[in-house]
Amino acid sequence: MYKILATDVLTANSKLFVVEAPHVARKALPGQFVVVVINETGERIPLTIADQDKEAGTITIIVQQIGKTSFQMSTLEAGDTLAVVAGPMGIPSHIQNYGVVAALGGGFGMAAMYPIARALKQAGNKIIGIIGARNESLLIWEDRLREISDEFFVTTDDGSKGRKGFVTQVLQEKLEAKEQLDMVFGVGPVPMMRAMTRTTLPYGTKTIVSLNPVMIDATGLCGVCRVTVGGETKFACVDGPDFDAHQVDWDQLVARQALFVPEEKLALARFEEQRAQAKA
């Protein structure tokens, strides 16, 4: 069992957990993730390692409340336990001194972007941090990303904070101005990463995205997280999650992301019904 040491509500639909997992904390590298199982009958869900403390033996994970399991996990507090925290999994992000790197975090992806951007900064890169969300209330870890950025931009769809618009508009302006930009990393919703890819492609700027397709076993056996990259089938769990954005088959990824939406809605409805009955 893995003890939850602390929790923090970040937004109306996301919650942070500090979990005691020494074996993960010792080995985890930027870009990797863990598979979490809440209890003996729970499903396996992949969660990015947003931060870690090797000395304390803890990792930080952030859960966005979307489906049944994420809503269930959001009810847990410090002192509760998780049945399984398996990892670290996935291939770490490739960190080196590229020069000038734009680090884009969209919505919930901002927390996943943080450890990558921090490692890139430590490797000597100049970091252009660009984060965005639908509105100010959904911005996550703005202070952390700002701290490690040489330039920093905030965008919101409704203009409630920073610039009104999208992260890709800031990126487009940088490219059009022919400013030095050696690499782009991005984490966020699929539409955002797809738009980012279309923005950098005409300029030939190397672009890496961290993909989050539906995943089950996270060992490469089930094949559920398969994506097509450069015309070849890859598994995000063992070949990724980072991929060359310009090689990703985005149409296929969008279609696969919607495969289990009806089942996910049904599971969530049943969970909420059971909670309501338990409170009655």
GROMACS .gro file of C-alpha atoms in nm:
model
  280
    1MET     CA    1   0.000   0.000   0.000
    2TYR     CA    2   0.119   0.351  -0.079
    3LYS     CA    3   0.037   0.622   0.171
    4ILE     CA    4  -0.091   0.961   0.064
    5LEU     CA    5   0.105   1.214   0.270
    6ALA     CA    6  -0.058   1.537   0.150
    7THR     CA    7  -0.322   1.666  -0.088
    8ASP     CA    8  -0.405   2.004  -0.237
    9VAL     CA    9  -0.703   2.115  -0.444
   10LEU     CA   10  -0.554   2.307  -0.736
   11THR     CA   11  -0.866   2.388  -0.937
   12ALA     CA   12  -1.232   2.294  -0.937
   13ASN     CA   13  -1.145   1.978  -1.131
   14SER     CA   14  -0.788   1.889  -1.032
   15LYS     CA   15  -0.618   1.773  -0.714
   16LEU     CA   16  -0.256   1.720  -0.617
   17PHE     CA   17  -0.132   1.416  -0.423
   18VAL     CA   18   0.204   1.365  -0.253
   19VAL     CA   19   0.250   0.989  -0.230
   20GLU     CA   20   0.507   0.781  -0.047
   21ALA     CA   21   0.675   0.575  -0.321
   22PRO     CA   22   1.052   0.555  -0.259
   23HIS     CA   23   1.127   0.313  -0.544
   24VAL     CA   24   0.969   0.552  -0.794
   25ALA     CA   25   1.114   0.869  -0.645
   26ARG     CA   26   1.469   0.731  -0.666
   27LYS     CA   27   1.455   0.642  -1.035
   28ALA     CA   28   1.200   0.870  -1.203
   29LEU     CA   29   1.316   1.105  -1.478
   30PRO     CA   30   1.132   1.391  -1.650
   31GLY     CA   31   0.857   1.274  -1.884
   32GLN     CA   32   0.791   0.943  -1.708
   33PHE     CA   33   0.470   0.831  -1.543
   34VAL     CA   34   0.325   0.583  -1.295
   35VAL     CA   35   0.028   0.350  -1.313
   36VAL     CA   36  -0.200   0.389  -1.014
   37VAL     CA   37  -0.464   0.149  -0.884
   38ILE     CA   38  -0.679   0.295  -0.609
   39ASN     CA   39  -0.796  -0.029  -0.450
   40GLU     CA   40  -0.813  -0.404  -0.512
   41THR     CA   41  -1.102  -0.371  -0.757
   42GLY     CA   42  -0.985  -0.049  -0.923
   43GLU     CA   43  -0.871   0.008  -1.279
   44ARG     CA   44  -0.520   0.101  -1.383
   45ILE     CA   45  -0.472   0.468  -1.471
   46PRO     CA   46  -0.152   0.637  -1.595
   47LEU     CA   47  -0.050   0.959  -1.418
   48THR     CA   48   0.249   1.178  -1.496
   49ILE     CA   49   0.512   1.222  -1.226
   50ALA     CA   50   0.483   1.598  -1.182
   51ASP     CA   51   0.755   1.619  -0.916
   52GLN     CA   52   0.959   1.402  -0.682
   53ASP     CA   53   1.168   1.416  -0.367
   54LYS     CA   54   1.433   1.145  -0.367
   55GLU     CA   55   1.538   1.205  -0.008
   56ALA     CA   56   1.183   1.198   0.128
   57GLY     CA   57   1.091   0.911  -0.105
   58THR     CA   58   0.783   1.086  -0.241
   59ILE     CA   59   0.632   1.168  -0.577
   60THR     CA   60   0.376   1.429  -0.672
   61ILE     CA   61   0.092   1.337  -0.905
   62ILE     CA   62  -0.197   1.552  -1.017
   63VAL     CA   63  -0.537   1.410  -1.105
   64GLN     CA   64  -0.786   1.580  -1.333
   65GLN     CA   65  -1.141   1.476  -1.260
   66ILE     CA   66  -1.271   1.339  -1.589
   67GLY     CA   67  -1.382   0.979  -1.546
   68LYS     CA   68  -1.501   0.747  -1.273
   69THR     CA   69  -1.159   0.659  -1.131
   70SER     CA   70  -1.025   1.014  -1.129
   71PHE     CA   71  -1.340   1.133  -0.949
   72GLN     CA   72  -1.303   0.847  -0.702
   73MET     CA   73  -0.939   0.930  -0.640
   74SER     CA   74  -1.028   1.294  -0.578
   75THR     CA   75  -1.221   1.184  -0.268
   76LEU     CA   76  -0.901   1.056  -0.103
   77GLU     CA   77  -0.713   1.261   0.153
   78ALA     CA   78  -0.385   1.254   0.345
   79GLY     CA   79  -0.363   0.932   0.544
   80ASP     CA   80  -0.548   0.728   0.283
   81THR     CA   81  -0.362   0.472   0.073
   82LEU     CA   82  -0.336   0.359  -0.288
   83ALA     CA   83  -0.319  -0.012  -0.368
   84VAL     CA   84  -0.060   0.020  -0.647
   85VAL     CA   85   0.184   0.283  -0.767
   86ALA     CA   86   0.387   0.112  -1.041
   87GLY     CA   87   0.673   0.284  -1.215
   88PRO     CA   88   0.852   0.479  -1.330
   89MET     CA   89   0.722   0.391  -1.677
   90GLY     CA   90   0.778   0.526  -2.024
   91ILE     CA   91   1.092   0.657  -2.191
   92PRO     CA   92   1.224   0.974  -2.022
   93SER     CA   93   1.221   1.297  -2.219
   94HIS     CA   94   1.545   1.355  -2.408
   95ILE     CA   95   1.716   1.636  -2.223
   96GLN     CA   96   2.015   1.823  -2.363
   97ASN     CA   97   2.124   2.178  -2.435
   98TYR     CA   98   1.932   2.258  -2.754
   99GLY     CA   99   1.966   2.635  -2.716
  100VAL     CA  100   1.630   2.811  -2.701
  101VAL     CA  101   1.332   2.593  -2.614
  102ALA     CA  102   0.964   2.683  -2.610
  103ALA     CA  103   0.781   2.486  -2.342
  104LEU     CA  104   0.407   2.485  -2.400
  105GLY     CA  105   0.161   2.364  -2.138
  106GLY     CA  106  -0.208   2.358  -2.215
  107GLY     CA  107  -0.469   2.309  -1.944
  108PHE     CA  108  -0.392   2.009  -1.726
  109GLY     CA  109  -0.072   1.957  -1.927
  110MET     CA  110   0.097   2.244  -1.748
  111ALA     CA  111   0.192   2.024  -1.453
  112ALA     CA  112   0.331   1.754  -1.683
  113MET     CA  113   0.536   2.018  -1.865
  114TYR     CA  114   0.700   2.147  -1.547
  115PRO     CA  115   0.955   1.867  -1.477
  116ILE     CA  116   1.057   1.862  -1.844
  117ALA     CA  117   1.103   2.240  -1.859
  118ARG     CA  118   1.294   2.237  -1.531
  119ALA     CA  119   1.534   1.970  -1.659
  120LEU     CA  120   1.582   2.160  -1.986
  121LYS     CA  121   1.663   2.474  -1.788
  122GLN     CA  122   1.915   2.283  -1.575
  123ALA     CA  123   2.075   2.157  -1.898
  124GLY     CA  124   2.150   2.516  -1.996
  125ASN     CA  125   1.861   2.597  -2.229
  126LYS     CA  126   1.686   2.931  -2.249
  127ILE     CA  127   1.322   2.854  -2.170
  128ILE     CA  128   1.027   3.033  -2.325
  129GLY     CA  129   0.735   2.924  -2.109
  130ILE     CA  130   0.392   2.949  -2.267
  131ILE     CA  131   0.092   2.822  -2.072
  132GLY     CA  132  -0.279   2.847  -2.130
  133ALA     CA  133  -0.622   2.736  -2.016
  134ARG     CA  134  -0.986   2.810  -2.086
  135ASN     CA  135  -0.992   3.062  -1.800
  136GLU     CA  136  -0.785   3.183  -1.505
  137SER     CA  137  -0.940   2.937  -1.259
  138LEU     CA  138  -0.799   2.641  -1.455
  139LEU     CA  139  -0.436   2.755  -1.462
  140ILE     CA  140  -0.204   2.513  -1.279
  141TRP     CA  141   0.147   2.574  -1.144
  142GLU     CA  142   0.186   2.910  -1.313
  143ASP     CA  143   0.431   3.020  -1.043
  144ARG     CA  144   0.656   2.715  -1.089
  145LEU     CA  145   0.679   2.750  -1.465
  146ARG     CA  146   0.733   3.124  -1.441
  147GLU     CA  147   1.024   3.072  -1.202
  148ILE     CA  148   1.224   2.859  -1.447
  149SER     CA  149   1.138   3.057  -1.762
  150ASP     CA  150   1.353   3.324  -1.923
  151GLU     CA  151   1.044   3.451  -2.102
  152PHE     CA  152   0.695   3.369  -1.981
  153PHE     CA  153   0.349   3.405  -2.133
  154VAL     CA  154   0.002   3.324  -2.002
  155THR     CA  155  -0.299   3.289  -2.229
  156THR     CA  156  -0.664   3.223  -2.152
  157ASP     CA  157  -0.943   3.156  -2.397
  158ASP     CA  158  -1.165   3.419  -2.234
  159GLY     CA  159  -0.895   3.672  -2.150
  160SER     CA  160  -0.948   3.639  -1.774
  161LYS     CA  161  -0.569   3.634  -1.726
  162GLY     CA  162  -0.276   3.714  -1.948
  163ARG     CA  163  -0.342   3.736  -2.317
  164LYS     CA  164  -0.677   3.642  -2.464
  165GLY     CA  165  -0.625   3.355  -2.704
  166PHE     CA  166  -0.423   3.037  -2.728
  167VAL     CA  167  -0.068   2.925  -2.659
  168THR     CA  168  -0.017   2.860  -3.031
  169GLN     CA  169  -0.071   3.228  -3.110
  170VAL     CA  170   0.228   3.325  -2.897
  171LEU     CA  171   0.430   3.049  -3.060
  172GLN     CA  172   0.325   3.170  -3.406
  173GLU     CA  173   0.442   3.522  -3.326
  174LYS     CA  174   0.781   3.395  -3.215
  175LEU     CA  175   0.821   3.199  -3.536
  176GLU     CA  176   0.702   3.482  -3.759
  177ALA     CA  177   0.946   3.722  -3.590
  178LYS     CA  178   1.224   3.476  -3.681
  179GLU     CA  179   1.344   3.468  -3.322
  180GLN     CA  180   1.584   3.188  -3.237
  181LEU     CA  181   1.381   2.879  -3.149
  182ASP     CA  182   1.568   2.550  -3.157
  183MET     CA  183   1.311   2.315  -3.007
  184VAL     CA  184   0.947   2.308  -2.900
  185PHE     CA  185   0.808   2.079  -2.630
  186GLY     CA  186   0.435   2.060  -2.567
  187VAL     CA  187   0.195   1.885  -2.332
  188GLY     CA  188  -0.178   1.940  -2.327
  189PRO     CA  189  -0.510   1.843  -2.481
  190VAL     CA  190  -0.487   1.671  -2.819
  191PRO     CA  191  -0.641   1.968  -3.008
  192MET     CA  192  -0.380   2.199  -2.858
  193MET     CA  193  -0.088   1.970  -2.944
  194ARG     CA  194  -0.224   1.918  -3.294
  195ALA     CA  195  -0.252   2.295  -3.347
  196MET     CA  196   0.100   2.340  -3.211
  197THR     CA  197   0.225   2.086  -3.463
  198ARG     CA  198   0.058   2.266  -3.751
  199THR     CA  199   0.212   2.592  -3.630
  200THR     CA  200   0.573   2.472  -3.627
  201LEU     CA  201   0.563   2.244  -3.933
  202PRO     CA  202   0.599   2.518  -4.199
  203TYR     CA  203   0.907   2.646  -4.019
  204GLY     CA  204   1.069   2.305  -3.979
  205THR     CA  205   1.113   2.360  -3.605
  206LYS     CA  206   1.171   2.034  -3.419
  207THR     CA  207   0.863   1.969  -3.206
  208ILE     CA  208   0.810   1.705  -2.938
  209VAL     CA  209   0.475   1.621  -2.781
  210SER     CA  210   0.388   1.399  -2.485
  211LEU     CA  211   0.090   1.187  -2.586
  212ASN     CA  212  -0.175   1.057  -2.351
  213PRO     CA  213  -0.384   0.800  -2.541
  214VAL     CA  214  -0.613   0.555  -2.364
  215MET     CA  215  -0.389   0.311  -2.176
  216ILE     CA  216  -0.451  -0.010  -1.982
  217ASP     CA  217  -0.155  -0.230  -1.887
  218ALA     CA  218   0.121   0.024  -1.969
  219THR     CA  219   0.364  -0.258  -2.053
  220GLY     CA  220   0.314  -0.278  -2.431
  221LEU     CA  221   0.105  -0.596  -2.418
  222CYS     CA  222  -0.255  -0.476  -2.460
  223GLY     CA  223  -0.191  -0.240  -2.751
  224VAL     CA  224  -0.466   0.001  -2.648
  225CYS     CA  225  -0.233   0.302  -2.640
  226ARG     CA  226  -0.110   0.249  -2.994
  227VAL     CA  227  -0.042   0.551  -3.209
  228THR     CA  228   0.093   0.583  -3.560
  229VAL     CA  229   0.416   0.781  -3.583
  230GLY     CA  230   0.603   0.814  -3.908
  231GLY     CA  231   0.377   0.548  -4.061
  232GLU     CA  232   0.471   0.293  -3.793
  233THR     CA  233   0.267   0.162  -3.502
  234LYS     CA  234   0.405   0.272  -3.165
  235PHE     CA  235   0.286   0.216  -2.811
  236ALA     CA  236   0.282   0.532  -2.600
  237CYS     CA  237   0.354   0.334  -2.283
  238VAL     CA  238   0.684   0.179  -2.394
  239ASP     CA  239   0.785   0.380  -2.703
  240GLY     CA  240   0.677   0.715  -2.560
  241PRO     CA  241   0.509   0.913  -2.424
  242ASP     CA  242   0.727   1.164  -2.616
  243PHE     CA  243   0.709   1.160  -2.996
  244ASP     CA  244   0.806   1.375  -3.292
  245ALA     CA  245   0.491   1.582  -3.334
  246HIS     CA  246   0.536   1.619  -3.709
  247GLN     CA  247   0.524   1.240  -3.751
  248VAL     CA  248   0.210   1.173  -3.543
  249ASP     CA  249  -0.109   1.063  -3.721
  250TRP     CA  250  -0.333   1.313  -3.546
  251ASP     CA  251  -0.655   1.206  -3.720
  252GLN     CA  252  -0.613   0.853  -3.590
  253LEU     CA  253  -0.527   0.971  -3.239
  254VAL     CA  254  -0.835   1.193  -3.222
  255ALA     CA  255  -1.057   0.905  -3.332
  256ARG     CA  256  -0.906   0.660  -3.084
  257GLN     CA  257  -0.943   0.903  -2.796
  258ALA     CA  258  -1.320   0.894  -2.845
  259LEU     CA  259  -1.352   0.513  -2.861
  260PHE     CA  260  -1.458   0.455  -2.501
  261VAL     CA  261  -1.635   0.780  -2.421
  262PRO     CA  262  -1.981   0.617  -2.386
  263GLU     CA  263  -1.845   0.354  -2.146
  264GLU     CA  264  -1.658   0.619  -1.947
  265LYS     CA  265  -1.975   0.826  -1.908
  266LEU     CA  266  -2.171   0.520  -1.796
  267ALA     CA  267  -1.908   0.424  -1.538
  268LEU     CA  268  -1.905   0.778  -1.399
  269ALA     CA  269  -2.285   0.791  -1.381
  270ARG     CA  270  -2.293   0.464  -1.188
  271PHE     CA  271  -2.024   0.586  -0.949
  272GLU     CA  272  -2.213   0.909  -0.878
  273GLU     CA  273  -2.534   0.713  -0.825
  274GLN     CA  274  -2.360   0.482  -0.576
  275ARG     CA  275  -2.216   0.781  -0.389
  276ALA     CA  276  -2.556   0.943  -0.370
  277GLN     CA  277  -2.711   0.624  -0.236
  278ALA     CA  278  -2.434   0.588   0.024
  279LYS     CA  279  -2.499   0.943   0.151
  280ALA     CA  280  -2.879   0.894   0.165
   0.00000   0.00000   0.00000
